[in-house]
Amino acid sequence: MTAAQGGANPGFARGRRLRSTPALRRLTAQTRVAPADLVLPVFVKEGIDEPVAIGSMPGVVQHTVDSLRKAAHEAAEAGIGGLILFGIPAEKDEVGSQADAADGVVNVALRELRADLGDELVLMADLCLCEYTSHGHCGLITPAGVVDNDPTLDRYAAVAIAQARAGAHVIAPSGMMDGQVAAIRRALDSSAFTETPILAYAAKYASGFYGPFREAAEGAPQFGDRSTYQMDPPNADEALREVAQDLAEGADAVMVKPALPYLDIVARVADAVDVPVSAYQVSGEYAMVEAAARNGWIDRERAILETLTAIRRAGAGQVLTYWAVEAARLLRR
């Protein structure tokens, strides 16, 4: 009898024993993705009569308020964890006035969704100014063309209060201004929203993977870029400092963005904190898989589930993904 037949060493490890059937693989899986782990980013645009397709993100649209309500019901039926809302106003100005206007598109949508769904889905409101400002930056601009950090915090505080009043369960500041969480926490607490949590985009990188989002949200900067306030891609230790600062300022949960190019950051943050950690599978990640699948280069459904599993395996408890509803249905097959 040969060694390969087991005679010389009958007890050698055979990893294949636990891989031999789909049921065994499911039973011994070390990482699981559940529909409730997923959050769907959605875009709602003012002044349109029907959803508008986003060319660089097949299957994703700019919603009307009515079509968003329908999509939200479908999301709830699929069992996902929540939605995060981004708005595109009909008019923009230098200070992003529509971000905190009572009749601003996101605040209108939040009221409608909260009335429809109550607490069935977690409604998150992205808090930033880039979609609302005429210049496309995430804050107020000095005469010299520089994003002015501290006056921007006052705008963020006002937006947070407006979103909470409109029905947001969670406020999610993404502008990467220094001190933004503290300013928002003070504003919420002083307006009787002490129970409203903050999910901080704590480690948001100045990434090349945001291009399709800027088409979807119509929020590309009109000059310069966001490298002075979003994080520099080579830096890892800085991410931990940003996370620690946001938690010290009152964040209840933190996020890493993007996800797949920063799985090491997701893992380090998850190891370092004892609060929920989210990761945002951003538009460029989505677009790459969709483009490759359309060319027949990859198995689309397998790639979707594999990327989500990778993000969960790295340590993210929640994943923001444009595939949230589809993935939830795939997971229930």
Coordinates of C-alpha atoms in Angstrom, one line a residue:
M1 CA 0.0 0.0 0.0
T2 CA 1.4 3.4 -1.0
A3 CA 1.6 6.5 1.2
A4 CA -1.0 8.1 -1.1
Q5 CA -3.4 5.3 -0.2
G6 CA -3.0 6.1 3.5
G7 CA -0.9 3.1 4.5
A8 CA 2.2 4.9 5.7
N9 CA 0.3 7.7 7.5
P10 CA -3.4 6.9 7.8
G11 CA -4.0 10.0 10.0
F12 CA -2.8 12.7 7.7
A13 CA -5.1 15.7 7.4
R14 CA -7.6 15.7 4.5
G15 CA -9.1 19.2 4.2
R16 CA -11.4 17.9 1.4
R17 CA -13.4 15.8 3.9
L18 CA -15.3 18.9 5.0
R19 CA -15.7 20.2 1.4
S20 CA -17.3 17.2 -0.2
T21 CA -20.9 18.4 -0.4
P22 CA -22.6 21.8 -0.4
A23 CA -24.3 21.0 2.9
L24 CA -20.9 20.2 4.6
R25 CA -19.5 23.5 3.2
R26 CA -22.4 25.4 4.6
L27 CA -22.2 23.7 7.9
T28 CA -18.5 24.4 8.3
A29 CA -18.4 28.0 6.9
Q30 CA -16.5 30.3 9.2
T31 CA -17.9 33.5 7.7
R32 CA -21.6 34.1 6.9
V33 CA -23.4 37.0 5.2
A34 CA -27.0 37.5 6.1
P35 CA -29.5 39.9 4.5
A36 CA -29.7 41.8 7.7
D37 CA -26.0 42.7 7.4
L38 CA -26.6 44.6 4.2
V39 CA -27.5 48.3 3.7
L40 CA -28.6 49.7 0.3
P41 CA -27.4 53.1 -0.8
V42 CA -30.1 54.9 -2.7
F43 CA -30.2 58.2 -4.7
V44 CA -33.3 60.4 -4.7
K45 CA -33.5 63.3 -7.1
E46 CA -35.8 66.3 -7.1
G47 CA -37.6 67.4 -10.2
I48 CA -37.8 64.1 -12.2
D49 CA -41.0 62.2 -13.1
E50 CA -39.5 58.7 -13.4
P51 CA -36.3 57.0 -12.3
V52 CA -33.2 57.9 -14.3
A53 CA -30.7 55.1 -15.0
I54 CA -27.0 55.7 -14.1
G55 CA -24.9 54.7 -17.0
S56 CA -21.8 53.7 -15.1
M57 CA -23.8 51.7 -12.6
P58 CA -26.1 49.2 -14.4
G59 CA -29.1 48.5 -12.4
V60 CA -28.9 51.6 -10.2
V61 CA -31.1 54.6 -10.7
Q62 CA -31.8 58.1 -9.4
H63 CA -35.2 57.7 -7.8
T64 CA -38.2 59.9 -7.6
V65 CA -39.7 59.9 -4.1
D66 CA -42.4 57.6 -5.2
S67 CA -40.1 55.1 -6.9
L68 CA -37.9 55.2 -3.8
R69 CA -40.9 54.3 -1.6
K70 CA -41.5 51.2 -3.8
A71 CA -37.8 50.3 -3.7
A72 CA -37.8 50.6 0.1
H73 CA -40.7 48.2 0.4
E74 CA -38.9 45.7 -1.8
A75 CA -35.8 46.1 0.4
A76 CA -37.8 45.5 3.5
E77 CA -39.4 42.4 2.0
A78 CA -35.9 41.1 1.1
G79 CA -34.9 41.4 4.7
I80 CA -32.0 43.8 4.4
G81 CA -30.8 45.9 7.3
G82 CA -31.4 49.4 6.0
L83 CA -31.1 52.1 3.5
I84 CA -28.7 55.1 3.3
L85 CA -30.1 58.1 1.4
F86 CA -28.3 60.5 -0.9
G87 CA -30.1 63.4 -2.4
I88 CA -29.8 65.5 -5.6
P89 CA -31.6 68.8 -5.3
A90 CA -33.0 70.8 -8.2
E91 CA -31.1 73.8 -7.2
K92 CA -27.6 74.1 -5.6
D93 CA -25.8 77.1 -4.0
E94 CA -22.6 77.9 -2.3
V95 CA -23.6 76.7 1.1
G96 CA -25.8 73.7 0.2
S97 CA -29.0 75.2 1.5
Q98 CA -31.2 72.3 0.4
A99 CA -29.4 69.9 2.6
D100 CA -31.2 71.2 5.7
A101 CA -34.3 72.6 4.1
A102 CA -37.5 71.1 5.4
D103 CA -38.6 70.6 1.8
G104 CA -35.2 69.4 0.7
V105 CA -35.4 66.2 -1.3
V106 CA -33.8 63.8 1.2
N107 CA -35.8 65.2 4.1
V108 CA -39.0 64.8 2.2
A109 CA -38.0 61.3 1.3
L110 CA -37.1 60.5 4.9
R111 CA -40.6 61.6 6.1
E112 CA -42.3 59.5 3.5
L113 CA -40.2 56.4 4.2
R114 CA -40.6 56.7 7.9
A115 CA -44.4 57.1 7.5
D116 CA -44.5 54.0 5.2
L117 CA -42.1 51.7 7.1
G118 CA -41.9 52.9 10.6
D119 CA -39.0 51.1 12.2
E120 CA -39.0 48.1 9.8
L121 CA -35.8 49.3 8.1
V122 CA -33.0 51.4 9.5
L123 CA -33.1 54.7 7.6
M124 CA -29.7 56.2 7.5
A125 CA -29.1 59.8 6.2
D126 CA -25.7 60.5 4.6
L127 CA -24.6 63.9 5.9
C128 CA -22.5 65.9 3.5
L129 CA -22.8 69.0 1.3
C130 CA -21.1 67.8 -1.9
E131 CA -24.4 66.9 -3.6
Y132 CA -26.0 70.2 -2.5
T133 CA -23.2 72.8 -3.2
S134 CA -22.7 74.5 -6.6
H135 CA -18.9 73.9 -6.3
G136 CA -19.3 70.2 -5.4
H137 CA -17.1 70.2 -2.3
C138 CA -18.1 68.8 1.1
G139 CA -18.0 72.1 2.9
L140 CA -18.0 75.9 2.7
I141 CA -15.3 77.5 0.5
T142 CA -13.0 80.4 1.5
P143 CA -12.4 83.2 -1.1
A144 CA -9.1 81.5 -1.8
G145 CA -10.9 78.3 -2.8
V146 CA -10.1 76.2 0.3
V147 CA -12.6 74.1 2.2
D148 CA -13.2 75.9 5.4
N149 CA -13.4 73.3 8.2
D150 CA -14.9 75.0 11.2
P151 CA -17.7 77.1 9.6
T152 CA -18.6 73.9 7.8
L153 CA -19.3 72.2 11.1
D154 CA -22.1 74.7 11.8
R155 CA -23.7 73.6 8.5
Y156 CA -23.3 69.9 9.4
A157 CA -25.0 70.5 12.8
A158 CA -28.0 72.1 11.1
V159 CA -28.3 69.3 8.5
A160 CA -28.1 66.7 11.3
I161 CA -31.0 68.3 13.1
A162 CA -33.1 68.5 9.9
Q163 CA -32.4 64.9 9.0
A164 CA -33.3 63.7 12.5
R165 CA -36.5 65.7 12.5
A166 CA -37.4 64.2 9.1
G167 CA -37.2 60.7 10.5
A168 CA -33.7 59.4 10.1
H169 CA -32.8 56.6 12.5
V170 CA -29.1 57.1 12.0
I171 CA -27.0 60.2 11.0
A172 CA -24.0 59.2 8.9
P173 CA -21.5 62.1 8.4
S174 CA -19.2 61.5 5.5
G175 CA -17.5 64.9 4.9
M176 CA -14.3 64.1 6.8
M177 CA -14.2 67.5 8.5
D178 CA -12.2 67.6 11.7
G179 CA -14.5 67.8 14.7
Q180 CA -17.6 66.9 12.7
V181 CA -18.9 64.1 15.0
A182 CA -18.6 66.4 18.1
A183 CA -20.5 69.2 16.4
I184 CA -23.2 66.8 15.2
R185 CA -23.5 65.1 18.6
R186 CA -23.9 68.5 20.4
A187 CA -26.5 69.6 17.9
L188 CA -28.5 66.4 18.2
D189 CA -28.4 66.4 22.0
S190 CA -29.4 70.0 22.2
S191 CA -32.4 69.4 20.0
A192 CA -33.8 66.4 22.0
F193 CA -32.3 63.8 19.6
T194 CA -30.1 62.2 22.3
E195 CA -31.2 58.7 21.2
T196 CA -30.2 59.3 17.5
P197 CA -26.9 57.4 16.8
I198 CA -24.1 58.6 14.6
L199 CA -22.4 56.3 12.1
A200 CA -19.2 58.1 11.3
Y201 CA -17.4 57.7 8.0
A202 CA -14.3 57.6 10.2
A203 CA -11.8 56.2 7.7
K204 CA -12.8 57.6 4.3
Y205 CA -10.1 57.6 1.7
A206 CA -9.5 59.9 -1.2
S207 CA -10.1 57.0 -3.6
G208 CA -10.1 56.6 -7.3
F209 CA -13.1 54.2 -6.9
Y210 CA -15.7 57.0 -6.5
G211 CA -16.2 58.0 -10.1
P212 CA -19.6 56.3 -10.8
F213 CA -21.0 57.7 -7.5
R214 CA -20.2 61.2 -8.7
E215 CA -22.3 60.6 -11.7
A216 CA -25.1 59.2 -9.6
A217 CA -25.1 61.9 -7.0
E218 CA -24.1 64.7 -9.4
G219 CA -21.6 65.9 -6.8
A220 CA -18.2 66.0 -8.5
P221 CA -16.0 68.9 -7.3
Q222 CA -15.9 71.7 -9.8
F223 CA -12.3 72.5 -9.0
G224 CA -9.5 70.7 -7.3
D225 CA -10.1 67.4 -5.4
R226 CA -10.9 66.2 -1.9
S227 CA -7.4 65.1 -0.9
T228 CA -6.9 67.7 1.8
Y229 CA -9.8 66.3 3.8
Q230 CA -10.3 62.7 2.8
M231 CA -7.5 60.3 3.9
D232 CA -4.4 59.5 1.8
P233 CA -4.5 55.9 0.5
P234 CA -1.0 54.9 1.7
N235 CA -1.9 55.6 5.4
A236 CA -3.1 52.9 7.7
D237 CA -2.2 54.1 11.2
E238 CA -3.9 57.3 10.5
A239 CA -7.2 55.4 10.0
L240 CA -7.0 54.2 13.6
R241 CA -6.4 57.7 14.8
E242 CA -9.4 59.0 12.9
V243 CA -11.5 56.2 14.3
A244 CA -10.4 56.9 17.8
Q245 CA -11.1 60.6 17.4
D246 CA -14.6 60.0 16.1
L247 CA -15.4 57.6 19.0
A248 CA -14.0 60.1 21.5
E249 CA -16.3 62.7 20.0
G250 CA -19.4 60.5 20.4
A251 CA -19.7 58.2 17.4
D252 CA -21.7 55.1 18.0
A253 CA -20.4 53.2 15.1
V254 CA -17.7 53.7 12.5
M255 CA -17.2 53.0 8.8
V256 CA -14.3 52.3 6.4
K257 CA -14.7 53.5 2.8
P258 CA -14.0 52.0 0.2
A259 CA -14.2 48.3 1.2
L260 CA -12.3 45.9 -1.0
P261 CA -9.1 48.0 -1.6
Y262 CA -9.0 48.6 2.2
L263 CA -9.7 45.2 3.7
D264 CA -6.6 45.6 5.8
I265 CA -8.0 48.8 7.3
V266 CA -11.4 47.1 7.9
A267 CA -9.5 44.3 9.8
R268 CA -7.4 46.6 11.9
V269 CA -10.4 48.8 12.8
A270 CA -12.5 45.8 13.7
D271 CA -9.7 44.5 16.0
A272 CA -9.2 47.9 17.6
V273 CA -12.8 48.9 18.6
D274 CA -15.8 47.4 20.4
V275 CA -18.5 49.2 18.4
P276 CA -20.1 48.2 15.1
V277 CA -17.9 48.5 12.1
S278 CA -19.3 49.0 8.6
A279 CA -17.6 49.0 5.2
Y280 CA -18.9 50.7 2.1
Q281 CA -18.6 48.7 -1.1
V282 CA -18.4 51.7 -3.3
S283 CA -19.5 52.5 -6.8
G284 CA -16.3 51.7 -8.5
E285 CA -16.2 48.3 -6.9
Y286 CA -19.7 47.7 -8.1
A287 CA -19.0 49.0 -11.6
M288 CA -15.9 46.8 -12.1
V289 CA -17.8 43.6 -11.3
E290 CA -20.7 44.6 -13.5
A291 CA -18.5 45.5 -16.4
A292 CA -16.5 42.3 -16.2
A293 CA -19.6 40.3 -16.0
R294 CA -21.2 42.0 -19.0
N295 CA -18.0 41.0 -21.0
G296 CA -18.4 37.4 -19.8
W297 CA -15.1 37.5 -17.9
I298 CA -16.5 36.5 -14.5
D299 CA -19.5 34.7 -12.9
R300 CA -21.5 37.7 -11.7
E301 CA -23.5 36.2 -8.9
R302 CA -20.5 34.3 -7.5
A303 CA -18.4 37.5 -7.6
I304 CA -21.1 39.5 -5.8
L305 CA -21.3 37.0 -2.9
E306 CA -17.6 36.4 -2.8
T307 CA -16.8 40.1 -2.4
L308 CA -19.4 40.5 0.3
T309 CA -18.0 37.5 2.1
A310 CA -14.5 39.0 1.9
I311 CA -15.7 42.2 3.5
R312 CA -17.5 40.4 6.3
R313 CA -14.4 38.1 6.7
A314 CA -12.2 41.1 7.2
G315 CA -14.4 42.1 10.2
A316 CA -17.1 44.4 8.9
G317 CA -20.4 43.7 10.7
Q318 CA -22.4 45.7 8.1
V319 CA -21.8 46.2 4.4
L320 CA -23.2 49.1 2.4
T321 CA -23.6 47.7 -1.1
Y322 CA -25.6 48.5 -4.2
W323 CA -26.3 44.8 -4.5
A324 CA -28.0 44.6 -1.1
V325 CA -31.4 43.5 -2.2
E326 CA -30.2 41.2 -5.0
A327 CA -27.6 39.6 -2.6
A328 CA -30.3 39.1 0.0
R329 CA -32.3 37.1 -2.5
L330 CA -29.3 35.1 -3.6
L331 CA -28.5 34.3 0.0
R332 CA -32.0 32.8 0.4
R333 CA -31.8 30.4 -2.5

